[in-house]
mmCIF file of C-alpha atoms and ligand atoms in Angstrom:
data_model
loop_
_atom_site.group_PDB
_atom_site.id
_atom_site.type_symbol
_atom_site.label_atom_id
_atom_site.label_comp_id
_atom_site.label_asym_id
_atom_site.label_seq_id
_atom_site.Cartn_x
_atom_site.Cartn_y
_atom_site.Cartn_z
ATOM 1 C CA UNK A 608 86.760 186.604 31.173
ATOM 2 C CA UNK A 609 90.193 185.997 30.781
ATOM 3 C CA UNK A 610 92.090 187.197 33.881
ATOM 4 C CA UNK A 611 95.759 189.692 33.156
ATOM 5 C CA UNK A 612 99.400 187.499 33.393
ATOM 6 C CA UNK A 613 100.026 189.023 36.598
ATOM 7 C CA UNK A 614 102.326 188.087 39.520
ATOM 8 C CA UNK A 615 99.067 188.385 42.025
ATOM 9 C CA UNK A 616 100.213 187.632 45.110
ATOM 10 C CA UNK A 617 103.609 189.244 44.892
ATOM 11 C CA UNK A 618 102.105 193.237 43.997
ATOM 12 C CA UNK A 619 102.631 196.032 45.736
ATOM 13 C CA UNK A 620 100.799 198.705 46.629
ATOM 14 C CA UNK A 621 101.398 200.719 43.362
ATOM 15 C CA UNK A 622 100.133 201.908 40.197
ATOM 16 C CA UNK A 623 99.877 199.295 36.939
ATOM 17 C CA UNK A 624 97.746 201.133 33.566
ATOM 18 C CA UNK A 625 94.704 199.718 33.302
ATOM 19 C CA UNK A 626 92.758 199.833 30.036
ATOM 20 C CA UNK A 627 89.585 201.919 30.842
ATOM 21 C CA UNK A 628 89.125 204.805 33.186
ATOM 22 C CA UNK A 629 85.742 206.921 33.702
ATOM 23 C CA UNK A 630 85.832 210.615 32.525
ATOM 24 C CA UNK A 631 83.195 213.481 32.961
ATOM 25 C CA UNK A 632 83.573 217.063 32.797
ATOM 26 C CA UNK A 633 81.977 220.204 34.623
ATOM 27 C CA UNK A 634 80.867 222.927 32.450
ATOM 28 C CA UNK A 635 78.257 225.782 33.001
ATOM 29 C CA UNK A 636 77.073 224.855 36.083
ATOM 30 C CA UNK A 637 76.068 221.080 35.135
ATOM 31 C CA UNK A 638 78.023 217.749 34.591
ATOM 32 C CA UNK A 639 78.088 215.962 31.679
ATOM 33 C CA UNK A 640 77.064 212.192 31.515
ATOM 34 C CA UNK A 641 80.586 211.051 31.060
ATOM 35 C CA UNK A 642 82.211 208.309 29.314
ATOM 36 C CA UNK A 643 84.607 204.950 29.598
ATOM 37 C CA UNK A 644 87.860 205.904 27.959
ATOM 38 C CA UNK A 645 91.216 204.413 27.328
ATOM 39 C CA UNK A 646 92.481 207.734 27.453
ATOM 40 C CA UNK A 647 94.920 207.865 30.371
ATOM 41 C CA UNK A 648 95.839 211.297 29.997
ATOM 42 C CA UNK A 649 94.766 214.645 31.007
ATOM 43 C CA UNK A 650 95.547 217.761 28.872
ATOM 44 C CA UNK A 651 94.675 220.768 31.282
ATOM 45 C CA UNK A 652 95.854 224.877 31.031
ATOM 46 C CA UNK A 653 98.866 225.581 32.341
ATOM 47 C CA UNK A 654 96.862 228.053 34.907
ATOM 48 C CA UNK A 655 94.158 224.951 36.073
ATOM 49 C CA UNK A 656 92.590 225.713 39.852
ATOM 50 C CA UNK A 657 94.266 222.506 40.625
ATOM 51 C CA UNK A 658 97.760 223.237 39.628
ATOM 52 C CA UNK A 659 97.628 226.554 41.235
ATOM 53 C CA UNK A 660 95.525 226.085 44.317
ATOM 54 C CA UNK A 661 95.375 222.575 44.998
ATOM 55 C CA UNK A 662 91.513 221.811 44.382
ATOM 56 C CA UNK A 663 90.967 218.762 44.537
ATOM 57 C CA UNK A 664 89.497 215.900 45.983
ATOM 58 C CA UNK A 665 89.304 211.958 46.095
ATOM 59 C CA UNK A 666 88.360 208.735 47.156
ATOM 60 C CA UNK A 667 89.876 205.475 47.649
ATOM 61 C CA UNK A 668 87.415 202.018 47.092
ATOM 62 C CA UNK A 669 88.212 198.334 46.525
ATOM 63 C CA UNK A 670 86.846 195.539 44.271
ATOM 64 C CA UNK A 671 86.878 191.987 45.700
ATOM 65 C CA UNK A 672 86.663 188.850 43.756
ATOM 66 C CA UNK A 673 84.511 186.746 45.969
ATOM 67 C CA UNK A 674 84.775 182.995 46.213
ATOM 68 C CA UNK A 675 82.047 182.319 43.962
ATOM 69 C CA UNK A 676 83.367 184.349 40.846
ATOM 70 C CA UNK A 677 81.311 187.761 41.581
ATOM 71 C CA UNK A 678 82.992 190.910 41.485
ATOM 72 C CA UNK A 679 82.106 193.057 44.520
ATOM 73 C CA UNK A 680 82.587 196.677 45.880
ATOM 74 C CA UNK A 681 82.428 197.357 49.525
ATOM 75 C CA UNK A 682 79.963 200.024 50.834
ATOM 76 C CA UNK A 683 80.327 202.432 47.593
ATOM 77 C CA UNK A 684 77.399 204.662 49.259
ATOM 78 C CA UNK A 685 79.387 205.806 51.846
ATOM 79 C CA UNK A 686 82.657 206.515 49.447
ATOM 80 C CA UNK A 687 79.760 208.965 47.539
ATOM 81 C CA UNK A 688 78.596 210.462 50.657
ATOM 82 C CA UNK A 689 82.314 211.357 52.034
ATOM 83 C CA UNK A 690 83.228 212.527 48.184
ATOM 84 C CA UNK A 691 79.909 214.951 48.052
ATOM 85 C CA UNK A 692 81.352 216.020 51.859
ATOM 86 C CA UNK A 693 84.885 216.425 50.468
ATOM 87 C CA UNK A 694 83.637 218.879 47.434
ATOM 88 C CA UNK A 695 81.133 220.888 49.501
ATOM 89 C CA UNK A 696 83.985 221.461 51.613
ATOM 90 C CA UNK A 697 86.418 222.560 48.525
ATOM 91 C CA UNK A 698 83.843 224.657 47.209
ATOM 92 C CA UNK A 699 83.335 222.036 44.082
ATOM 93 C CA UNK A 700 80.550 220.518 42.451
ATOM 94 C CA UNK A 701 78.951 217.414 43.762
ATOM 95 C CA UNK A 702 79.014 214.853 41.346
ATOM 96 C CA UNK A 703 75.690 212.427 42.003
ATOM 97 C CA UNK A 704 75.833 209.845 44.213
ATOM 98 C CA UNK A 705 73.821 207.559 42.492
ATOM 99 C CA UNK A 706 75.745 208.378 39.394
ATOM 100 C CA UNK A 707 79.333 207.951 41.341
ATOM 101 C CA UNK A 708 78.215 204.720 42.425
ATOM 102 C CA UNK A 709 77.530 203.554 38.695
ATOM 103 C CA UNK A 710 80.063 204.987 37.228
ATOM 104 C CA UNK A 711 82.500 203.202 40.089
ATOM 105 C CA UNK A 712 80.564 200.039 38.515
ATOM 106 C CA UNK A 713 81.733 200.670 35.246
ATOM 107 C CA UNK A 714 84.973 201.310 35.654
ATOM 108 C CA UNK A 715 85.053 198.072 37.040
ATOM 109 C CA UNK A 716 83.335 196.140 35.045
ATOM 110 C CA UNK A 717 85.367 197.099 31.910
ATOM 111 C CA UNK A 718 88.661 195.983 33.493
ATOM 112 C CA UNK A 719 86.956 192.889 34.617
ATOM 113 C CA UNK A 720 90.001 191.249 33.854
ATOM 114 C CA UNK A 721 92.044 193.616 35.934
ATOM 115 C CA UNK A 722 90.477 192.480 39.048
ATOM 116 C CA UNK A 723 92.855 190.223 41.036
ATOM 117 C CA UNK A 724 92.271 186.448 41.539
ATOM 118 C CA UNK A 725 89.922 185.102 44.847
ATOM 119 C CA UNK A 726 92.743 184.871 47.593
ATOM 120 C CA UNK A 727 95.686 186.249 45.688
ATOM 121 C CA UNK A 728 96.014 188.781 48.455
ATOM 122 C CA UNK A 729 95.663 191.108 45.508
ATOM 123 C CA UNK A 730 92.597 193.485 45.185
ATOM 124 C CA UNK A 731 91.592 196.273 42.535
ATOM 125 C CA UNK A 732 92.131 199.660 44.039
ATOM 126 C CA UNK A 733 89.215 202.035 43.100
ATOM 127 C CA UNK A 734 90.511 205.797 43.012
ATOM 128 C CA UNK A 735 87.828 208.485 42.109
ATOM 129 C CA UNK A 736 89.303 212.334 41.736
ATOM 130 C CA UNK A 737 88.212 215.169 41.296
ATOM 131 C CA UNK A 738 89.787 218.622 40.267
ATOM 132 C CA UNK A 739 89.150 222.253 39.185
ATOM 133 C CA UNK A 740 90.454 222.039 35.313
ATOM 134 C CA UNK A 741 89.869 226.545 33.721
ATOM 135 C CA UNK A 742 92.605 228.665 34.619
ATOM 136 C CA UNK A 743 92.128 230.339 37.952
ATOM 137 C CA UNK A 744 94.959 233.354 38.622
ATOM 138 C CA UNK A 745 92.953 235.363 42.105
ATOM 139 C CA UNK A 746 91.828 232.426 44.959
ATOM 140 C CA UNK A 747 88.508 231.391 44.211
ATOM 141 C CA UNK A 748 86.937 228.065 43.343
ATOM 142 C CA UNK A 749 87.268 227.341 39.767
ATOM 143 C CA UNK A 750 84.289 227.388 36.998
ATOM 144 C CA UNK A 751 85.291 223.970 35.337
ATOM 145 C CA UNK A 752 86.282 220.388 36.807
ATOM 146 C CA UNK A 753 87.032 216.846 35.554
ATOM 147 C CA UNK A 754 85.598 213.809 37.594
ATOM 148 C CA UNK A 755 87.778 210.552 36.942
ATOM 149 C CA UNK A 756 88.261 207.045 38.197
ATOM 150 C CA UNK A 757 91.146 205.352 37.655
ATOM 151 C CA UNK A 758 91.465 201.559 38.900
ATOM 152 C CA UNK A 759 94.687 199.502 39.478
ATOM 153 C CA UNK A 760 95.527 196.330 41.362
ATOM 154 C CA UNK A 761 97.752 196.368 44.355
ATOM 155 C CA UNK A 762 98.968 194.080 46.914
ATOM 156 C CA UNK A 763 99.726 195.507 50.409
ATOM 157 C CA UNK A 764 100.014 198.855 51.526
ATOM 158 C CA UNK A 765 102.946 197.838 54.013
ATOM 159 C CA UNK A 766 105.824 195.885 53.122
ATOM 160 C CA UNK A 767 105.331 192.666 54.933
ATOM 161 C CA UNK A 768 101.589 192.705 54.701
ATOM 162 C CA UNK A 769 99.946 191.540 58.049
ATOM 163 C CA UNK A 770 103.506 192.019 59.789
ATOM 164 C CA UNK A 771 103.705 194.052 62.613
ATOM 165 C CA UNK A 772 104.619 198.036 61.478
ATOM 166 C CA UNK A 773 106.801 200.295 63.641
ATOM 167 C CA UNK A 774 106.021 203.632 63.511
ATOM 168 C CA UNK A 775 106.741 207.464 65.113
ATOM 169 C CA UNK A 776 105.343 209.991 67.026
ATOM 170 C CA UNK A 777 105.405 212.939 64.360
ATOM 171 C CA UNK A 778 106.425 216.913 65.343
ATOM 172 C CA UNK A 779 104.376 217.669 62.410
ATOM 173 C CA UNK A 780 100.596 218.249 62.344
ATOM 174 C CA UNK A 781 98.133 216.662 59.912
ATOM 175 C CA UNK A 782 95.315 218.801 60.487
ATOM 176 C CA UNK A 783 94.140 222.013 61.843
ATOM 177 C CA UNK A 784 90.905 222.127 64.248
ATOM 178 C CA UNK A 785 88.087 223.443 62.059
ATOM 179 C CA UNK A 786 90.391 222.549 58.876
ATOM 180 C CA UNK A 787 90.092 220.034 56.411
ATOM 181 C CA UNK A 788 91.379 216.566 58.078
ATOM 182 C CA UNK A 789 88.068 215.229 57.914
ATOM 183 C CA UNK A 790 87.782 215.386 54.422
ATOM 184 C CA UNK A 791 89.676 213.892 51.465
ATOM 185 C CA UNK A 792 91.339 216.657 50.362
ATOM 186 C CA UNK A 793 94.823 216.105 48.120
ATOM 187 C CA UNK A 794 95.999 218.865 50.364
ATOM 188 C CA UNK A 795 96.495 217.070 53.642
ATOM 189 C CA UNK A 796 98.160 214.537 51.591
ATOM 190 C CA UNK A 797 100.790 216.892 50.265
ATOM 191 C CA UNK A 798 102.064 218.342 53.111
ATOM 192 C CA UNK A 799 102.164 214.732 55.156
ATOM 193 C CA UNK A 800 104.779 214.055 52.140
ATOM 194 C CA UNK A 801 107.834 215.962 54.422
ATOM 195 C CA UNK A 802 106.591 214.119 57.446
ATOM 196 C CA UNK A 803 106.288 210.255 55.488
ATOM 197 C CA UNK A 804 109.492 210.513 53.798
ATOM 198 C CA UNK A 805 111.657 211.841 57.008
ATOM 199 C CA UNK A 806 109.856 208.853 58.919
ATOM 200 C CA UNK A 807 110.955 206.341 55.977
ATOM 201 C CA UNK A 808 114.333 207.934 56.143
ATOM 202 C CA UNK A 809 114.339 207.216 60.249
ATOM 203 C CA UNK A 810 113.051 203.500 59.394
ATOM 204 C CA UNK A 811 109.604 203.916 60.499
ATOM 205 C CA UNK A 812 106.647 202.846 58.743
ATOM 206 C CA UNK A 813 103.686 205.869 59.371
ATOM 207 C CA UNK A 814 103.633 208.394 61.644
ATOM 208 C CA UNK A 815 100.989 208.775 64.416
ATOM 209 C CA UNK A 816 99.360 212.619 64.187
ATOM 210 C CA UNK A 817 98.390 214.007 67.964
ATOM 211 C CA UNK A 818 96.075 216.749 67.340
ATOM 212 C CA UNK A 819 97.399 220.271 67.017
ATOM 213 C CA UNK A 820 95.922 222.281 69.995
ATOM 214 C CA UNK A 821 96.813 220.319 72.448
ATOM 215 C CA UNK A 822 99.142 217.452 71.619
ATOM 216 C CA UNK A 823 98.014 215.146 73.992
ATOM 217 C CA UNK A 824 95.144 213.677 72.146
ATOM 218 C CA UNK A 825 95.941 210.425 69.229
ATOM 219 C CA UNK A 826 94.654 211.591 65.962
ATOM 220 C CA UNK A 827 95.478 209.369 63.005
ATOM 221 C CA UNK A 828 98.594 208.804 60.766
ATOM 222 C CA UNK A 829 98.489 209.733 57.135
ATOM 223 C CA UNK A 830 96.393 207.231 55.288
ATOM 224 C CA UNK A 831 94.321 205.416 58.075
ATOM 225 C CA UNK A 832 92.870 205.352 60.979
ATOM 226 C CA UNK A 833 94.197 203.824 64.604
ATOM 227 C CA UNK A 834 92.569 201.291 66.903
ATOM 228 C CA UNK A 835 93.323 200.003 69.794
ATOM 229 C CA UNK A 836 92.465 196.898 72.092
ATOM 230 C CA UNK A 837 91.743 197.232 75.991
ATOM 231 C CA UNK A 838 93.436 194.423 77.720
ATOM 232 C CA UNK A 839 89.834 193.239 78.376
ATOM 233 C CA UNK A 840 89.482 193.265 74.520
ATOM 234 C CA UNK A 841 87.202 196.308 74.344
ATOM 235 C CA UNK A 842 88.330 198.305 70.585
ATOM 236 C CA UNK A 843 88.839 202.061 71.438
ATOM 237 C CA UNK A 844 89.027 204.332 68.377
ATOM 238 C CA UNK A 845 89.892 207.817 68.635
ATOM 239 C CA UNK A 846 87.330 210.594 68.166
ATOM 240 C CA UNK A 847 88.122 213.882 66.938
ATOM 241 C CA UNK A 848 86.832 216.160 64.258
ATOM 242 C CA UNK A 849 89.961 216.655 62.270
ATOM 243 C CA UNK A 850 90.016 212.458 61.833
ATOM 244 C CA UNK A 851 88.901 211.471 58.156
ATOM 245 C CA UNK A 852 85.863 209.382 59.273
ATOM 246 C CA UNK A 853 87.275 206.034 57.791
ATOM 247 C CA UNK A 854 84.759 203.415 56.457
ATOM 248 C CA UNK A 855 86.617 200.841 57.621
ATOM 249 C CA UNK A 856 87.007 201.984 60.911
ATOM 250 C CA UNK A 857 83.068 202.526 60.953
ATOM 251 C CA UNK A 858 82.763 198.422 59.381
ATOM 252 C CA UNK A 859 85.001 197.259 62.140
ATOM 253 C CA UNK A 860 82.992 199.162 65.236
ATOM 254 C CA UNK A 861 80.200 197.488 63.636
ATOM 255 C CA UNK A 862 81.786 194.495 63.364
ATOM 256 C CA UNK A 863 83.474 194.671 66.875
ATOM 257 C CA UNK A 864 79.878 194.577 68.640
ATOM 258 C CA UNK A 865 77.273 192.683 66.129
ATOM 259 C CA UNK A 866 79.464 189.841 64.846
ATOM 260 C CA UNK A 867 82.147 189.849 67.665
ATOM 261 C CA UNK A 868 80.310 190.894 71.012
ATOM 262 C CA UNK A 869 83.189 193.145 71.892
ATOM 263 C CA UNK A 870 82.573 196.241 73.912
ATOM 264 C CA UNK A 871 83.458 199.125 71.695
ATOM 265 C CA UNK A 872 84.170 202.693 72.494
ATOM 266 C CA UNK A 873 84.931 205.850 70.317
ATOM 267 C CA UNK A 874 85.833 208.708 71.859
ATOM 268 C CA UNK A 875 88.985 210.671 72.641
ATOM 269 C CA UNK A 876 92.101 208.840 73.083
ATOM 270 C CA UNK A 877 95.305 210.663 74.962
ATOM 271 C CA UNK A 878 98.501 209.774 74.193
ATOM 272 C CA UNK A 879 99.290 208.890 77.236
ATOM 273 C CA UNK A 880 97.101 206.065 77.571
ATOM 274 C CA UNK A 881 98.447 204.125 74.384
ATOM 275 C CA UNK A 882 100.770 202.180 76.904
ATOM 276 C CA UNK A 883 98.529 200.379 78.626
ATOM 277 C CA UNK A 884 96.270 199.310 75.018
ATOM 278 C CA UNK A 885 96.823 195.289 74.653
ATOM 279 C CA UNK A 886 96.785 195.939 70.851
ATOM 280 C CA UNK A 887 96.923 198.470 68.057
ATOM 281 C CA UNK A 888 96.317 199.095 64.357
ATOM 282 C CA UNK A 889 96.173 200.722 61.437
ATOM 283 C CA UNK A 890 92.713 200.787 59.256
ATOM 284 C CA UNK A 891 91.401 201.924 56.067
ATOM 285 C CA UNK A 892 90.680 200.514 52.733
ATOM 286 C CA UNK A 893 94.524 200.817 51.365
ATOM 287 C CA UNK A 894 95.785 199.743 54.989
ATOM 288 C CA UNK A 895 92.939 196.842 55.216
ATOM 289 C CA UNK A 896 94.019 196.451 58.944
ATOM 290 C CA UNK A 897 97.751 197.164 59.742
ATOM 291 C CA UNK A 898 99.339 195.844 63.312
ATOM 292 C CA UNK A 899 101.227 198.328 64.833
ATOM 293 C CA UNK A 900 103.730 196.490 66.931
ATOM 294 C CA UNK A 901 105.673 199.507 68.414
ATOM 295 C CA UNK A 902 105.372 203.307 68.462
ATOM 296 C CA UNK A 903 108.747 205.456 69.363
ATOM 297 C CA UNK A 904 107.606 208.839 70.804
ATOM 298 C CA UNK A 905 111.393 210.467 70.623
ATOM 299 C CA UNK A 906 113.656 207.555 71.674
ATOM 300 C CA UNK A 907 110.650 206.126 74.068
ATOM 301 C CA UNK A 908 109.293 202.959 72.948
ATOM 302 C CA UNK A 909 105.877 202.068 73.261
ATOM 303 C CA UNK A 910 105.688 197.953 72.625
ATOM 304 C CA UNK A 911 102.717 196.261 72.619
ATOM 305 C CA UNK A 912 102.252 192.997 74.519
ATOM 306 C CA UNK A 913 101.101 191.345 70.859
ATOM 307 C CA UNK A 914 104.584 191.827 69.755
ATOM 308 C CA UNK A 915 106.580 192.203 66.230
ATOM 309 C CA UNK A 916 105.803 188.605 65.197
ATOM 310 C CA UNK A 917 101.955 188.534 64.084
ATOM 311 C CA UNK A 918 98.528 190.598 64.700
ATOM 312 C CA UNK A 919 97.515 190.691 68.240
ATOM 313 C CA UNK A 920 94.394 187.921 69.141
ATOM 314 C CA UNK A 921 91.302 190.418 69.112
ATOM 315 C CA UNK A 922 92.709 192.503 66.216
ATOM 316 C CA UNK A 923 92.861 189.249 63.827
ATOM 317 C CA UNK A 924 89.913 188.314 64.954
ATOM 318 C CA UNK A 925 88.233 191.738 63.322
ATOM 319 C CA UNK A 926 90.330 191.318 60.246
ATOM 320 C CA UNK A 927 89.218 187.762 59.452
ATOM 321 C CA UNK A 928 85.663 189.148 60.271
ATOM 322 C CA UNK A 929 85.761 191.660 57.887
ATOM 323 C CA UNK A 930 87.971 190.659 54.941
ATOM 324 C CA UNK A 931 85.324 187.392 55.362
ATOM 325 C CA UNK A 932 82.621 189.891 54.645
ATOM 326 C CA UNK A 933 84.394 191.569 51.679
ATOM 327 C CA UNK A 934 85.080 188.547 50.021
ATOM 328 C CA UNK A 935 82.101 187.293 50.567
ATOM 329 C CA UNK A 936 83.143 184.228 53.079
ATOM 330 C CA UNK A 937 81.036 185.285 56.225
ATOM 331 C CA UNK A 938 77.443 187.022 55.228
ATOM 332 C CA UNK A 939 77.602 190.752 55.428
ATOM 333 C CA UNK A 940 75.142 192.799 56.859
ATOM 334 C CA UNK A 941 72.619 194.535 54.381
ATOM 335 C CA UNK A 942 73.457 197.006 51.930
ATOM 336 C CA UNK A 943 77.408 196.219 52.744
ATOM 337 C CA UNK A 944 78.224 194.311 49.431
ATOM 338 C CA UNK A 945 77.646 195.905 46.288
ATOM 339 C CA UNK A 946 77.509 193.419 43.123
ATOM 340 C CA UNK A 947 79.064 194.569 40.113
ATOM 341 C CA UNK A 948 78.249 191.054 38.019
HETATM 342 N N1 PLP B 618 92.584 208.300 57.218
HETATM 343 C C1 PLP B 618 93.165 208.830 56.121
HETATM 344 C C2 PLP B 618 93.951 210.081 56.292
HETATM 345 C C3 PLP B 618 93.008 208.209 54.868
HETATM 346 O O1 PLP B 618 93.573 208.709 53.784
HETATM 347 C C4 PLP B 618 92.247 207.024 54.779
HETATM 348 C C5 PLP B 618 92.017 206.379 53.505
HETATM 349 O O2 PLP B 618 91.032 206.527 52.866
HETATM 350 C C6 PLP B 618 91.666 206.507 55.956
HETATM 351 C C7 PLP B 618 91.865 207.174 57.148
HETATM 352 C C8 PLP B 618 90.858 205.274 55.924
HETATM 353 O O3 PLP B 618 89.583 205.528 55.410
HETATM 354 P P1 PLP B 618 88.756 204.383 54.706
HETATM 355 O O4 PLP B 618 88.625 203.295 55.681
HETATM 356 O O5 PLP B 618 87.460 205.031 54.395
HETATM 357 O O6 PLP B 618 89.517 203.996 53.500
HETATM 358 C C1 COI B 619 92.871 204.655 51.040
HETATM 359 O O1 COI B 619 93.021 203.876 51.973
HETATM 360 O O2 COI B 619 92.083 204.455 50.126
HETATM 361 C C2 COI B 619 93.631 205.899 50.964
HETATM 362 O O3 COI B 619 93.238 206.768 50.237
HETATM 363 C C3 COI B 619 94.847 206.054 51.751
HETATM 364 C C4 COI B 619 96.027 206.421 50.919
HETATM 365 C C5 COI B 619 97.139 206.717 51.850
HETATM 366 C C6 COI B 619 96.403 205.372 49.940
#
């Protein structure tokens, strides 16, 4: 198939119309089987549970040309799994996770063309959502939702790509304890919008989250996950309940001890201790894995011995390892790779 005139290598991470999206609806207590449309637009009441109350949900995937010509999706089971946690949590339906992981498929697979070149840089952003669609006045979970995925291809999530980020201490909270950070809720993105843009406006890149009780502890920033090298290369991640459990953090512990031999360690981080880390990052499937070269904690720097030049040593190490396994350079370990053709 006939790849899309794009400028690969030079996108950004941003929305471009594809041609077909996946569409099912909730009605009377059971989904319907849902089609492929090239209907990009959704005509909802003006009262919709998601316009009033903010229901909704979603996920974020990738699709990787390997070097072979396949098309591939990276552990889709465990995008289902945090989506069925997500809507549990939001008082929505589950959709089926055998059915979200086919209907991920064929999303893909009819904008085959869509999906960016082996080693553009480029990959095809996978975005399932979910919302509450019948007009809902009182607060209670909606009767009706709509189940979409939307796909689009997009370069890096950082300007710069694998450049070294800068980013900021936030005063602002991302999640409560015993609220909804570890889910995928549109909510916690909304109000990390005052939070992102102030930190754009101040010339930082993210914001680092400490976790509301106490803040002492390093939570996450708003779209990934940290981790951090020991200066005898062991990779800490932070452990906390109100941290979205990122996949790609999960991959790269993996990936840390079974492909690497690194020692690996999850478990609470204070922010005090971020000094004396060797390296740090930023992971998820939009950030891929981000180097954080400096944090400012109100006019205190925090550099890191890798610098503002390139990725630290251990943390390029993990990203060769796994962007290797997504694009099918460096086998994978079972289940990990999901062909679409
Ligand atoms: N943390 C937040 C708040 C996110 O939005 C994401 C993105 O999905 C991640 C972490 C990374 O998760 P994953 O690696 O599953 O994409
Ligand atoms: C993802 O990494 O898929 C996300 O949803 C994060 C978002 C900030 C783009």
């Amino acid at each position: 198939m006939e790849k899309k005139n794009l400028d690969w290598a030079n996108l950004s991470f941003g929305y471009i119309k594809t041609d077909k999206r996946f569409v099912a609806n909730y009605k009377d207590g059971a989904w319907d089987e849902g089609v492929i449309t090239e209907d990009d637009k959704v005509v909802l009441s003006e009262c919709a549970g998601v316009l009033q109350y903010a229901q909704t949900c979603f996920e974020g995937m990738k699709a990787y040309e390997t070097k072979d010509g396949k098309v591939v999706i990276f552990r889709p089971d465990l995008n289902a799994q945090r989506m069925e946690d997500s809507a549990k949590r939001l008082e929505m339906p589950v959709f089926p996770q055998d059915k979200f992981i086919k209907a991920v498929a064929d999303v893909v697979k009819a904008n085959e063309s869509w999906v960016p070149p082996y080693g553009s840089g480029a990959t095809l952003y996978i975005r399932p959502y979910m919302f509450g669609s019948n007009p809902v006045i009182g607060v209670k979970p909606a009767d009706e939702y709509q189940f979409r995925i939307l796909v689009t291809p997009v370069g890096p999530y950082f300007k710069g790509g694998a450049k070294p980020i800068t980013i900021k201490v936030s005063d602002f909270d991302r999640a409560a304890p015993h609220g909804t950070g570890h889910i995928k809720a549109g909510l916690n993105y909304a109000m990390s919008l005052h939070p992102i843009v102030t930190a754009h406006e101040e010339g930082y890149a993210e914001n680092m989250y400490l976790d509301a009780a106490t803040r002492t502890k390093v939570e996450e920033t708003g779209g990934a996950n940290f981790i951090f090298i020991t200066k005898d290369a062991t990779l800490v991640t932070p452990k906390s309940d109100s941290i979205l459990p990122s996949i790609t953090r999960r991959s790269l512990t993996y990936v840390a001890e079974h492909y690497l031999g690194m020692k690996v360690e999850h478990r609470e981080v204070l922010f005090d201790e971020v000094k004396d880390f060797a390296e740090c990052g930023l992971c998820g499937t939009a950030a891929v894995i981000s180097p954080v070269g400096k944090i400012v904690d109100h006019g205190k720097e925090i550099c890191f011995p890798s610098g503002m030049e390139k990725m630290g040593p251990t943390i390029q190490k993990l990203y060769d390892t796994l962007t290797g396994i997504q694009q099918g350079t460096i086998e994978a370990p079972e289940g990990w790779i999901y062909e679409i053709k």
